[in-house]
Short mmCIF file of C-alpha atoms in Angstrom, two decimals:
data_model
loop_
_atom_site.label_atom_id
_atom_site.label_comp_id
_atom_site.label_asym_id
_atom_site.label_seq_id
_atom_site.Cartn_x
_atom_site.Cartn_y
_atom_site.Cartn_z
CA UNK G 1 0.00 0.00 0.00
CA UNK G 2 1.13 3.70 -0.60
CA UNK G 3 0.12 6.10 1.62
CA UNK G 4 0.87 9.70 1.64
CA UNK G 5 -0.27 12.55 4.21
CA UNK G 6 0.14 16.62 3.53
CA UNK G 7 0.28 19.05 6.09
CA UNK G 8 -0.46 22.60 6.23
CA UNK G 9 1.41 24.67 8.56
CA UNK G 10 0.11 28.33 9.33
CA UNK G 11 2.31 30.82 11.22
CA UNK G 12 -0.62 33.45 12.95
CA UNK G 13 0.05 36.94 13.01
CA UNK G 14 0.78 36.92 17.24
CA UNK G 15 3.30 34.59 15.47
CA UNK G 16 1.50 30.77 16.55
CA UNK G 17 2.67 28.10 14.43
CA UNK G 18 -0.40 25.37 13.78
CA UNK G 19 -0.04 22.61 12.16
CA UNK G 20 -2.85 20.47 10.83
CA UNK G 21 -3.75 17.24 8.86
CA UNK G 22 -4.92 18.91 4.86
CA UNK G 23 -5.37 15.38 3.41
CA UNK G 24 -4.44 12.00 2.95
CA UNK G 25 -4.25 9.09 0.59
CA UNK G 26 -4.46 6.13 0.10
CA UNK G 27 -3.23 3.13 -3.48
CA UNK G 28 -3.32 -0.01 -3.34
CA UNK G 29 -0.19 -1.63 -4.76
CA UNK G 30 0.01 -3.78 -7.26
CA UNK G 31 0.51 -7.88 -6.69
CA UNK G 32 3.79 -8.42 -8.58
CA UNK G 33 6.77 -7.98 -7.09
CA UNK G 34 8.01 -4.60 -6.83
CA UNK G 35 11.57 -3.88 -4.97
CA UNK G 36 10.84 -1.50 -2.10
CA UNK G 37 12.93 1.44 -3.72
CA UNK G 38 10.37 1.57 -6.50
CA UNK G 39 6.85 1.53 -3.92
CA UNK G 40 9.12 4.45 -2.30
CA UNK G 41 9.41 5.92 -5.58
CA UNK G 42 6.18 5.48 -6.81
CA UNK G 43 5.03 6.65 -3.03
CA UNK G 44 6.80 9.91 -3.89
CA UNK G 45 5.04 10.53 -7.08
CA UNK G 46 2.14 9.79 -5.79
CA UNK G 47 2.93 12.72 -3.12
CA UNK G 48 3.77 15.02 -5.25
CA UNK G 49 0.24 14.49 -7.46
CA UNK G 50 -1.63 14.76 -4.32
CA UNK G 51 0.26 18.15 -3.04
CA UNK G 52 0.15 19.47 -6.90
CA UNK G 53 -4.08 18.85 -6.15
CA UNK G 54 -4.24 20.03 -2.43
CA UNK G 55 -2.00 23.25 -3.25
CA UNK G 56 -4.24 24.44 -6.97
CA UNK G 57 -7.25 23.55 -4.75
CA UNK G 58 -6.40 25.91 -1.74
CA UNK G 59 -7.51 29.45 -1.86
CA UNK G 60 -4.39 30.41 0.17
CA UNK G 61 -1.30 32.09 -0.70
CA UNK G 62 1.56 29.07 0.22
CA UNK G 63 4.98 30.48 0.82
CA UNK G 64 7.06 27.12 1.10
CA UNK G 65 6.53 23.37 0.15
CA UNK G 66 8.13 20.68 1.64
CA UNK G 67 8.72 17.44 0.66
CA UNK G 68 9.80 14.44 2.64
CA UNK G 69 10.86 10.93 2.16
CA UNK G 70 12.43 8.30 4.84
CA UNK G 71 13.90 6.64 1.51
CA UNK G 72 17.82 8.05 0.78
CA UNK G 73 17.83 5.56 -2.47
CA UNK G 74 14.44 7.67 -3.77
CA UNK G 75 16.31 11.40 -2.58
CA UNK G 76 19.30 10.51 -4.43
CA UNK G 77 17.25 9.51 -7.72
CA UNK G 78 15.88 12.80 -6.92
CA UNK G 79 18.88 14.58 -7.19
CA UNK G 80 20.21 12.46 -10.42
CA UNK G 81 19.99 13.86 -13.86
CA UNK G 82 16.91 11.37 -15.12
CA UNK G 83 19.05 10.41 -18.23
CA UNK G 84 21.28 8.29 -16.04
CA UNK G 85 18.67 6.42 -14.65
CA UNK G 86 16.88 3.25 -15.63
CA UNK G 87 13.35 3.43 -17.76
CA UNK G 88 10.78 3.18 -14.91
CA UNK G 89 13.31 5.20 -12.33
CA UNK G 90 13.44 7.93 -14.91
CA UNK G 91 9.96 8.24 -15.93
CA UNK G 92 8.99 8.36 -12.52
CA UNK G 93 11.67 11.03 -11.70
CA UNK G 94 10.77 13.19 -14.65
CA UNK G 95 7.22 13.46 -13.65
CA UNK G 96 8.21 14.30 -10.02
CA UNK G 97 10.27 16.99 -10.97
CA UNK G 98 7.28 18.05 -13.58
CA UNK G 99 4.69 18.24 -10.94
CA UNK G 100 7.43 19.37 -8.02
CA UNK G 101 9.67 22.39 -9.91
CA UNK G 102 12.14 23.71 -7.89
CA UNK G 103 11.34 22.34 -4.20
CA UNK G 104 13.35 20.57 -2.24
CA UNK G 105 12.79 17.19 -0.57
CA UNK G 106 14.37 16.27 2.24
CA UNK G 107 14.45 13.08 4.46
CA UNK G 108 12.50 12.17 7.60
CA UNK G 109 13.34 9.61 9.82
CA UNK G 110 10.94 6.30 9.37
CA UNK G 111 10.07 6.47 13.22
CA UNK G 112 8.74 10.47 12.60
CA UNK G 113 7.05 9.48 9.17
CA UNK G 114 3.16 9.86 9.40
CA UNK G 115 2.45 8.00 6.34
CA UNK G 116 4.66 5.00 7.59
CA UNK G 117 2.05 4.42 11.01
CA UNK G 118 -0.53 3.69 9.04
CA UNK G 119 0.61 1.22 6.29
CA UNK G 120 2.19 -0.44 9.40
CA UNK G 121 -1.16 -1.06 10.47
CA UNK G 122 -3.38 0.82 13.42
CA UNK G 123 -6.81 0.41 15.17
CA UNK G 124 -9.03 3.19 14.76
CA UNK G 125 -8.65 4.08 18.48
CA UNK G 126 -5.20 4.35 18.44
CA UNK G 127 -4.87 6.67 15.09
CA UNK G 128 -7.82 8.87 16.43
CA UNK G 129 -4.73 9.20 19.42
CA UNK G 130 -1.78 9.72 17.55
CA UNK G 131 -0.18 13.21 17.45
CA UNK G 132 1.85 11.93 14.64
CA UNK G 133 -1.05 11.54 12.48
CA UNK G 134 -2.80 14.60 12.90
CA UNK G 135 -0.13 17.46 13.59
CA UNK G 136 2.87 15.78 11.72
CA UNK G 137 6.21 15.42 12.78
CA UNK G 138 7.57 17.74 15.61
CA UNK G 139 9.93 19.80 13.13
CA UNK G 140 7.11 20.98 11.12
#
């Protein structure tokens, strides 16, 4: 399963940073076998369709977008020209950087990465709990 989760983080004007659950989402995966580097990858596309739709469908002016990944094999493809990488790799790259122009990603540890409780699996009681879930990681 891919999951992804975007944030929105609002700074007031008394200078109160909130930070609060936009959306989420949720694809199945397909049945063959796919190497974990490419579900990261295709995670990561995935993210960056989903932020593309959140951010065109917000009536608000967004100053910075972050990205975030716990996969340093998916941030360096990231970083590589797309030529020198394999078909699927580069396809996949070529439409992140499409969607994604000129933002960064960076990487988040596995243990602070909301999208990575859920696919883990989690009662309803215990994600209705979870700080993680609905305020993000602590250095957003």
């Amino acid at each position: 399963c891919l999951w992804c989760v975007v944030y929105l983080r609002c700074i007031t004007i008394a200078n109160h940073v909130k930070v609060s659950l936009l959306c989420s989402k949720f694809k199945a995966t397909p049945f063959k076998s796919v190497t974990i580097p490419r579900l990261e990858l295709c995670a990561s596309e995935f993210l960056s369709k989903l932020i593309s739709k959140a951010v065109s469908s917000l009536n608000l002016k967004i100053d910075k977008t972050y990205l975030y990944s716990d996969s340093t094999i998916v941030l360096s493809w990231i970083n590589t020209s797309s030529d020198l990488l394999k078909v699927f790799v580069s396809n996949k790259i070529s439409r992140i950087q499409e969607l994604m122009k000129d933002l960064s990603w960076h990487y988040v540890k596995t243990s602070e990465n909301p999208a990575d409780i859920i696919s883990r699996g989690m009662t309803p009681q215990k994600l209705w709990d979870n700080s993680l879930w609905w305020n993000g990681p602590q250095f957003l």
